[in-house]
PDB file of C-alpha atoms in Angstrom:
ATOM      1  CA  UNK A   1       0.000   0.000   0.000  1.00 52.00           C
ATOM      2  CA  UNK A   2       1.665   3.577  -1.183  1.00 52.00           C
ATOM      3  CA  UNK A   3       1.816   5.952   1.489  1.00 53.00           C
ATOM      4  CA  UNK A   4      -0.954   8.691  -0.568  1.00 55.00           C
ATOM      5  CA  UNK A   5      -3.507   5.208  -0.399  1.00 52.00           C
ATOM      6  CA  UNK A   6      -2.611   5.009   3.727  1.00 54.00           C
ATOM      7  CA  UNK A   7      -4.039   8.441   4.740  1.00 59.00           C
ATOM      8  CA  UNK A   8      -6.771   7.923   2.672  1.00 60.00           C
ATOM      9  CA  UNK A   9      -7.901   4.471   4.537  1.00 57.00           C
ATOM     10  CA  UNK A  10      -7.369   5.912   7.728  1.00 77.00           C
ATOM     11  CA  UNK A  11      -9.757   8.557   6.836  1.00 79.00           C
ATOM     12  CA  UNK A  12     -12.008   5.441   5.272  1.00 77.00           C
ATOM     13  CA  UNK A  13     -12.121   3.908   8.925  1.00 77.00           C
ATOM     14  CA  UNK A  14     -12.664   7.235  10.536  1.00 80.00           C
ATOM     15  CA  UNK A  15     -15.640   7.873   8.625  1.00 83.00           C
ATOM     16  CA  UNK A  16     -17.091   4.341   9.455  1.00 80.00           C
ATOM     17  CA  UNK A  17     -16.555   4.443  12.811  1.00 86.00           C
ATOM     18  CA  UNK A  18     -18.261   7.991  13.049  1.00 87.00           C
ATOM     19  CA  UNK A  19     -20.856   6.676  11.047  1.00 87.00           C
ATOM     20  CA  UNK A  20     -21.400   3.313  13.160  1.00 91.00           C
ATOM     21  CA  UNK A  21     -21.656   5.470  16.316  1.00 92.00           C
ATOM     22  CA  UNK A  22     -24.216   7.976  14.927  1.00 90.00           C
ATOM     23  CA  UNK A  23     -26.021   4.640  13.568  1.00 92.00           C
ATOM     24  CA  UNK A  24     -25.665   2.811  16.841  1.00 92.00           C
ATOM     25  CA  UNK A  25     -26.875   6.111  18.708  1.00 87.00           C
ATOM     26  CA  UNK A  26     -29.906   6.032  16.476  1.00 87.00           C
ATOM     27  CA  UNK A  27     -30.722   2.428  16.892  1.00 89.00           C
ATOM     28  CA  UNK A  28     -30.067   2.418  20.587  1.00 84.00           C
ATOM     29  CA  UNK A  29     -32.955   5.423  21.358  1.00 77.00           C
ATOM     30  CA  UNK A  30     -35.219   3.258  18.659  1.00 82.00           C
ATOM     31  CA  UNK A  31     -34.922   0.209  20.073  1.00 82.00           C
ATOM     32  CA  UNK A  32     -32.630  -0.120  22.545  1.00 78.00           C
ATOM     33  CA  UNK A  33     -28.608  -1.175  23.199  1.00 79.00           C
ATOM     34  CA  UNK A  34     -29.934  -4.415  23.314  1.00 83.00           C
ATOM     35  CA  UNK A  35     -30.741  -4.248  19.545  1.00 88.00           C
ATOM     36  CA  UNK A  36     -29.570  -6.208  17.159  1.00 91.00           C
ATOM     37  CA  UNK A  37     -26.138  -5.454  15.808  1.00 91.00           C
ATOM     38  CA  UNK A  38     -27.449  -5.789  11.739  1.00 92.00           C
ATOM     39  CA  UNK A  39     -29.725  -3.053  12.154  1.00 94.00           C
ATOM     40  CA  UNK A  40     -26.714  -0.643  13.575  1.00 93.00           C
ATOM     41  CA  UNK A  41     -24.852  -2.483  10.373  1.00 92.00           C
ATOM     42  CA  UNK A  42     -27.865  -1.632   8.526  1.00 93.00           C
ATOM     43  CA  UNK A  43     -28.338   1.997   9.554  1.00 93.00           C
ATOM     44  CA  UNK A  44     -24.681   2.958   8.692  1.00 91.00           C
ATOM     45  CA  UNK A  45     -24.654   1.215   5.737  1.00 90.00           C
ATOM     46  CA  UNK A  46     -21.518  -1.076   6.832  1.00 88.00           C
ATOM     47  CA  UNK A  47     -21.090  -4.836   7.100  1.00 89.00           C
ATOM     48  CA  UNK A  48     -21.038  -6.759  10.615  1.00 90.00           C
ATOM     49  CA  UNK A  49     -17.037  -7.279   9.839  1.00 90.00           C
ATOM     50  CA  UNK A  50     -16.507  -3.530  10.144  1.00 89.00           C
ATOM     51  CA  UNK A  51     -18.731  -2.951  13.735  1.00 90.00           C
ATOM     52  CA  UNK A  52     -16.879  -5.743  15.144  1.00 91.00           C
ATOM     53  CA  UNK A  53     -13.560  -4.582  13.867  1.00 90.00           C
ATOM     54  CA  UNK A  54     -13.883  -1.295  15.339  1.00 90.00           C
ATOM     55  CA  UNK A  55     -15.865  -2.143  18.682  1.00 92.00           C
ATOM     56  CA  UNK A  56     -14.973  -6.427  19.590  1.00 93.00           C
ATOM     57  CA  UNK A  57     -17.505  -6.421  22.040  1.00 89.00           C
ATOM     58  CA  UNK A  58     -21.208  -4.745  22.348  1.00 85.00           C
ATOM     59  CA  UNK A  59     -19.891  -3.289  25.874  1.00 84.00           C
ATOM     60  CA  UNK A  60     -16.833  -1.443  23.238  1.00 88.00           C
ATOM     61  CA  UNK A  61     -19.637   0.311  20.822  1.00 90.00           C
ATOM     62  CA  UNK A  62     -21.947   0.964  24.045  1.00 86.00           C
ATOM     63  CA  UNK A  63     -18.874   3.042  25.930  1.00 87.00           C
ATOM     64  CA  UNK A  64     -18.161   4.533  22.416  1.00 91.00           C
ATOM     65  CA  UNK A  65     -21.646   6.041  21.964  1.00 89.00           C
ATOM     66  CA  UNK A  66     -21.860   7.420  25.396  1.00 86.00           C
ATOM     67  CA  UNK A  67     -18.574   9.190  24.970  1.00 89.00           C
ATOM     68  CA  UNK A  68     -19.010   9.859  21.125  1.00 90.00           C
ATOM     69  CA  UNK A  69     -22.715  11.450  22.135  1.00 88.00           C
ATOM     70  CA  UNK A  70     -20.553  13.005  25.213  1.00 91.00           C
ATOM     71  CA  UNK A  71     -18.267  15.201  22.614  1.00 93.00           C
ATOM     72  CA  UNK A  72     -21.165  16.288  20.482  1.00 92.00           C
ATOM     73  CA  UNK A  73     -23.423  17.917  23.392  1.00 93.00           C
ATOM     74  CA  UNK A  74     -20.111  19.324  24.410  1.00 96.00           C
ATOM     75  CA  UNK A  75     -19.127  20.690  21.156  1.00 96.00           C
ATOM     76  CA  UNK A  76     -22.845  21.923  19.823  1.00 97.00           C
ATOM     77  CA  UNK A  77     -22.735  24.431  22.763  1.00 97.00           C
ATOM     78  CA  UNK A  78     -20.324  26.991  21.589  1.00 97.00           C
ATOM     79  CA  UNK A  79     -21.423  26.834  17.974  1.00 97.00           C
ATOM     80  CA  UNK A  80     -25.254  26.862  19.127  1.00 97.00           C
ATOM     81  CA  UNK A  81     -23.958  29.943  21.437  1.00 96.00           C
ATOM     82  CA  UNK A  82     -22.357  32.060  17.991  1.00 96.00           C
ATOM     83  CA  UNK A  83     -25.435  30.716  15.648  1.00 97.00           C
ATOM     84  CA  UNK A  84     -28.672  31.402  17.499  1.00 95.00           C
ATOM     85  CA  UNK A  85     -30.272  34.712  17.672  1.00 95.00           C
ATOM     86  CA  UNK A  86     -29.994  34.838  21.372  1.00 95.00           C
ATOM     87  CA  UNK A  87     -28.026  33.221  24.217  1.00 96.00           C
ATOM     88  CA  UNK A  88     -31.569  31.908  26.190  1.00 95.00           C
ATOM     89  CA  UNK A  89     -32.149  30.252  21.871  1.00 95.00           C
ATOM     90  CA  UNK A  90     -28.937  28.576  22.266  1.00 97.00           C
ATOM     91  CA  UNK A  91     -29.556  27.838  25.848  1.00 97.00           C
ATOM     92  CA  UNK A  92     -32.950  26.083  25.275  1.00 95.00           C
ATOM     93  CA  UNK A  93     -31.839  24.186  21.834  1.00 96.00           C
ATOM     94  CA  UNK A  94     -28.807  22.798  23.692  1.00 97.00           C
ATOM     95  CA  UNK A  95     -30.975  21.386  26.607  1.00 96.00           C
ATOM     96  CA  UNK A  96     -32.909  20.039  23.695  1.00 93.00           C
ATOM     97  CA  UNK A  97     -29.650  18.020  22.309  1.00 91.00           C
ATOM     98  CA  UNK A  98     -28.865  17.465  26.198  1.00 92.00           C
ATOM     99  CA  UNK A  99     -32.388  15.594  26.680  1.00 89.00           C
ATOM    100  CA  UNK A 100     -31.676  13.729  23.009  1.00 82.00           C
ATOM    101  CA  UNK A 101     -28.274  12.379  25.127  1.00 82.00           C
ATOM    102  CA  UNK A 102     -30.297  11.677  27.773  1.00 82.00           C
ATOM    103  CA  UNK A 103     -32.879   9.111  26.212  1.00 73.00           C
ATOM    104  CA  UNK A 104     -29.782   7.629  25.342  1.00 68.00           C
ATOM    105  CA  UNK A 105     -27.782   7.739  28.044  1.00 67.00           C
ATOM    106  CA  UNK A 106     -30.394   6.148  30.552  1.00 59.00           C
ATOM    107  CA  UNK A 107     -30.201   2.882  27.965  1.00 60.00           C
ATOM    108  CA  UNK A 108     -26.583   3.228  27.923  1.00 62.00           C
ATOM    109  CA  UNK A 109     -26.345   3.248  31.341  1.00 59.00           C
ATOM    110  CA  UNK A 110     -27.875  -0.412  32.362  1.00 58.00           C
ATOM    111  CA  UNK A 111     -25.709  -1.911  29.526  1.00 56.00           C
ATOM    112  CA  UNK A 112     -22.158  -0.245  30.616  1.00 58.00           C
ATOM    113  CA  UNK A 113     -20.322  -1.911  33.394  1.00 50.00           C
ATOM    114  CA  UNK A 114     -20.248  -1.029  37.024  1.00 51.00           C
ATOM    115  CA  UNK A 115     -17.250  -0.810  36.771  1.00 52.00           C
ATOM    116  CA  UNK A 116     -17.023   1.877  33.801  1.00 54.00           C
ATOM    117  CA  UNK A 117     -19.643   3.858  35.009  1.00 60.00           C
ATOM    118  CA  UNK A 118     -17.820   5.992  37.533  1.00 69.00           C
ATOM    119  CA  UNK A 119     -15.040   7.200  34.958  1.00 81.00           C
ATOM    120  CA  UNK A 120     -17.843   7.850  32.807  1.00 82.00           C
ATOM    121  CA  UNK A 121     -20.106   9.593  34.752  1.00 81.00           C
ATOM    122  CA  UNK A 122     -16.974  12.277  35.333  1.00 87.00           C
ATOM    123  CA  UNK A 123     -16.141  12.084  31.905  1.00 89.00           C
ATOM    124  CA  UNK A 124     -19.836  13.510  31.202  1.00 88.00           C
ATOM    125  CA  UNK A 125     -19.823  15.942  34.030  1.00 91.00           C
ATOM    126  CA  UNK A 126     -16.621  17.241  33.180  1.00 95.00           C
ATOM    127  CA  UNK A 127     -17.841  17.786  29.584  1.00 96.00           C
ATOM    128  CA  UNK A 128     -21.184  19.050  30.099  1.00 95.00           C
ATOM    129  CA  UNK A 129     -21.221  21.033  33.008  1.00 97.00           C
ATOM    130  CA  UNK A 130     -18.638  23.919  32.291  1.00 98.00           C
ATOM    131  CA  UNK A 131     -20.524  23.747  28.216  1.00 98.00           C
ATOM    132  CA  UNK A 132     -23.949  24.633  30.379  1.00 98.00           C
ATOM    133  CA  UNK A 133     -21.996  26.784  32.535  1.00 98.00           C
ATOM    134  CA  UNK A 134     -21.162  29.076  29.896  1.00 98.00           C
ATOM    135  CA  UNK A 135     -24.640  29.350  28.288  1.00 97.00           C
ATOM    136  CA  UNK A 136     -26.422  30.571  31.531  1.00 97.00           C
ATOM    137  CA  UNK A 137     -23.621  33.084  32.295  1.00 97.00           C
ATOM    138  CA  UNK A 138     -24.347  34.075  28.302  1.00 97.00           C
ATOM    139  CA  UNK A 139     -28.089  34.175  28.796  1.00 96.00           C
ATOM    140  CA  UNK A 140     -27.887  35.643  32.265  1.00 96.00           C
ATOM    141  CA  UNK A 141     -25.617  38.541  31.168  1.00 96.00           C
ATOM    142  CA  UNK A 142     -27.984  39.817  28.328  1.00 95.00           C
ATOM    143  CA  UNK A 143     -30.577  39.598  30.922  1.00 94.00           C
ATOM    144  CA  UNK A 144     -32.633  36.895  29.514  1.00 95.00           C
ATOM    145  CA  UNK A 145     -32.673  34.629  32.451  1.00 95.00           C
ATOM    146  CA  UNK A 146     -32.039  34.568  36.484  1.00 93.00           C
ATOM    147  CA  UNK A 147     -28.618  34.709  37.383  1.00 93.00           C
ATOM    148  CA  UNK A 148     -28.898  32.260  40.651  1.00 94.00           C
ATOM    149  CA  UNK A 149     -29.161  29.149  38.253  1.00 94.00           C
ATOM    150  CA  UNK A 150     -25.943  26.832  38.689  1.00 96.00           C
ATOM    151  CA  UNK A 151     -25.328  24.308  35.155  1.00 97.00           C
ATOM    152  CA  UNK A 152     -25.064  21.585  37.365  1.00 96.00           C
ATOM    153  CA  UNK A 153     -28.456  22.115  38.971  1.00 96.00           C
ATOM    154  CA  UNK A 154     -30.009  22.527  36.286  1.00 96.00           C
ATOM    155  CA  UNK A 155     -28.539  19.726  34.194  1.00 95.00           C
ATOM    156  CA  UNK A 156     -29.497  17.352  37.455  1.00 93.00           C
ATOM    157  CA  UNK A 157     -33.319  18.921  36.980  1.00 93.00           C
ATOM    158  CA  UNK A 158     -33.403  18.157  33.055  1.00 93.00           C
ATOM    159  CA  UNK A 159     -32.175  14.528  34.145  1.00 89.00           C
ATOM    160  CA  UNK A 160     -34.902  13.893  36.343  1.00 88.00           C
ATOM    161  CA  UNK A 161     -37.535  14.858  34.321  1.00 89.00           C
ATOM    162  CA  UNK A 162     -36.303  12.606  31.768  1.00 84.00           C
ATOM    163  CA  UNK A 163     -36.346   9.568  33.766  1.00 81.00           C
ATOM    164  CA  UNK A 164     -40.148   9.236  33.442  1.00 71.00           C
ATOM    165  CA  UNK A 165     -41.292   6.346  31.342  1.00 70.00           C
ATOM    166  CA  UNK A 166     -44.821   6.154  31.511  1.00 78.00           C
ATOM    167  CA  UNK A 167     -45.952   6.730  28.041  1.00 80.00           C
ATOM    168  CA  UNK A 168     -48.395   9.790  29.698  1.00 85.00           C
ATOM    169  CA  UNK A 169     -45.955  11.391  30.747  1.00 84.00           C
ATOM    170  CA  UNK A 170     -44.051  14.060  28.275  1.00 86.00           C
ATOM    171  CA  UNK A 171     -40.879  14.899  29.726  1.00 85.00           C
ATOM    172  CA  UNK A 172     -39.859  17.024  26.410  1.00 87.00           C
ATOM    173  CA  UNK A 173     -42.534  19.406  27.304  1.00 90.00           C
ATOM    174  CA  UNK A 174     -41.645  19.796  30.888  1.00 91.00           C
ATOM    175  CA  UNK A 175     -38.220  20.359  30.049  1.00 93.00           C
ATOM    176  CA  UNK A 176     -39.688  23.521  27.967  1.00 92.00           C
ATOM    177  CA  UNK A 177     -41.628  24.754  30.919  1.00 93.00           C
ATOM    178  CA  UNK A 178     -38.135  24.537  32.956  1.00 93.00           C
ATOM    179  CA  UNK A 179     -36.217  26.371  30.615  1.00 93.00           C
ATOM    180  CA  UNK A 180     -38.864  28.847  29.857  1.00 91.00           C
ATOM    181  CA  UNK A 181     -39.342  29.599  33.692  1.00 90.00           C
ATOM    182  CA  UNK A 182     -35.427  30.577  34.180  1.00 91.00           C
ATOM    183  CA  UNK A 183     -36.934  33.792  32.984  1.00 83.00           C
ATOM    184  CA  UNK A 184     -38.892  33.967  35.779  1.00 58.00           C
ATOM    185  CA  UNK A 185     -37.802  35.728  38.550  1.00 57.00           C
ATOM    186  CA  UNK A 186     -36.439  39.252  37.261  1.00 47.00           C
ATOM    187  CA  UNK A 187     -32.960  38.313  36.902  1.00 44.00           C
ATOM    188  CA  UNK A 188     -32.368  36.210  39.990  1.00 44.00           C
ATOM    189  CA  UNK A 189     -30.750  36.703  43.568  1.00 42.00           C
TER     190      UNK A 189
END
């Protein structure tokens, strides 16, 4: 193999294995991590050989997804922050993407390890938190919302609301009452 055709396959594999976790991701909120491995195949239009090749084990592409979905949250909030019209827009289409993670995270969770779960559950904090931290100090300082709301609270309130599962129960919409109500208050304590 020439060095140009080297390069080229690396960026082959990269593309597969971003593909296989936004497939898996997919799959995973549609019908679980317990779901059969053809249909993530399937949905990132890859053979079996190449999921297995880049993630041995089902425990390998579960971690992946957490951390891959991990990096995106984390990366969407600056460039949601310089695209929307206003920092509380930004604000309230992040949690949006943050309660997308979390349908997927609460799956992820009963099929990663005890064992993993602590590393990963900093990992995610450490991500998230200072990425929700800077969108209520933007939203805050143009006066949009109350300044007395910490990320962390309020990342711990959109988690709890999304760990309803009767089907009754809409925990989008709730999550839309929370974040319209940090308005509430004239600008906080």
């Amino acid at each position: 193999m020439s060095e140009e055709e080297a390069p080229r396959k690396r960026a082959d594999a990269r593309r597969n294995q971003q593909a296989l976790l936004d497939a898996a991701a997919a799959v995973f909120v549609r019908s679980g991590v317990e779901a059969p491995v053809r249909d993530i195949a399937a949905a990132a239009g890859v053979g079996m050989g190449t999921i297995y090749r880049h993630f041995p084990t089902r425990a390998d592409l579960v971690v992946a997804v957490y951390r891959h979905q991990v990096e995106a949250c984390a990366d969407a909030g600056p460039a949601l922050l310089a695209s929307s019209g206003t920092p509380h827009a930004a604000l309230a289409a992040w949690i949006d993407l943050f309660v997308d993670f979390l349908v997927t995270k609460h799956g992820l969770a009963t099929a990663i390890r005890s064992d993993n779960a602590g590393p990963l559950h900093a990992y995610f904090l450490d991500r998230l938190v200072p990425v929700c931290a800077e969108l209520l100090a933007a939203a805050a300082a143009a006066g949009e919302i109350r300044s007395d709301v910490a990320a962390f609270e309020l990342m711990f309130g959109v988690g709890n609301l999304c760990a309803g599962v009767d089907p009754r129960y809409d925990a989008r919409r709730l999550v839309g009452l929370l974040v319209a109500g940090l308005g509430s208050g004239g600008g906080g304590a």
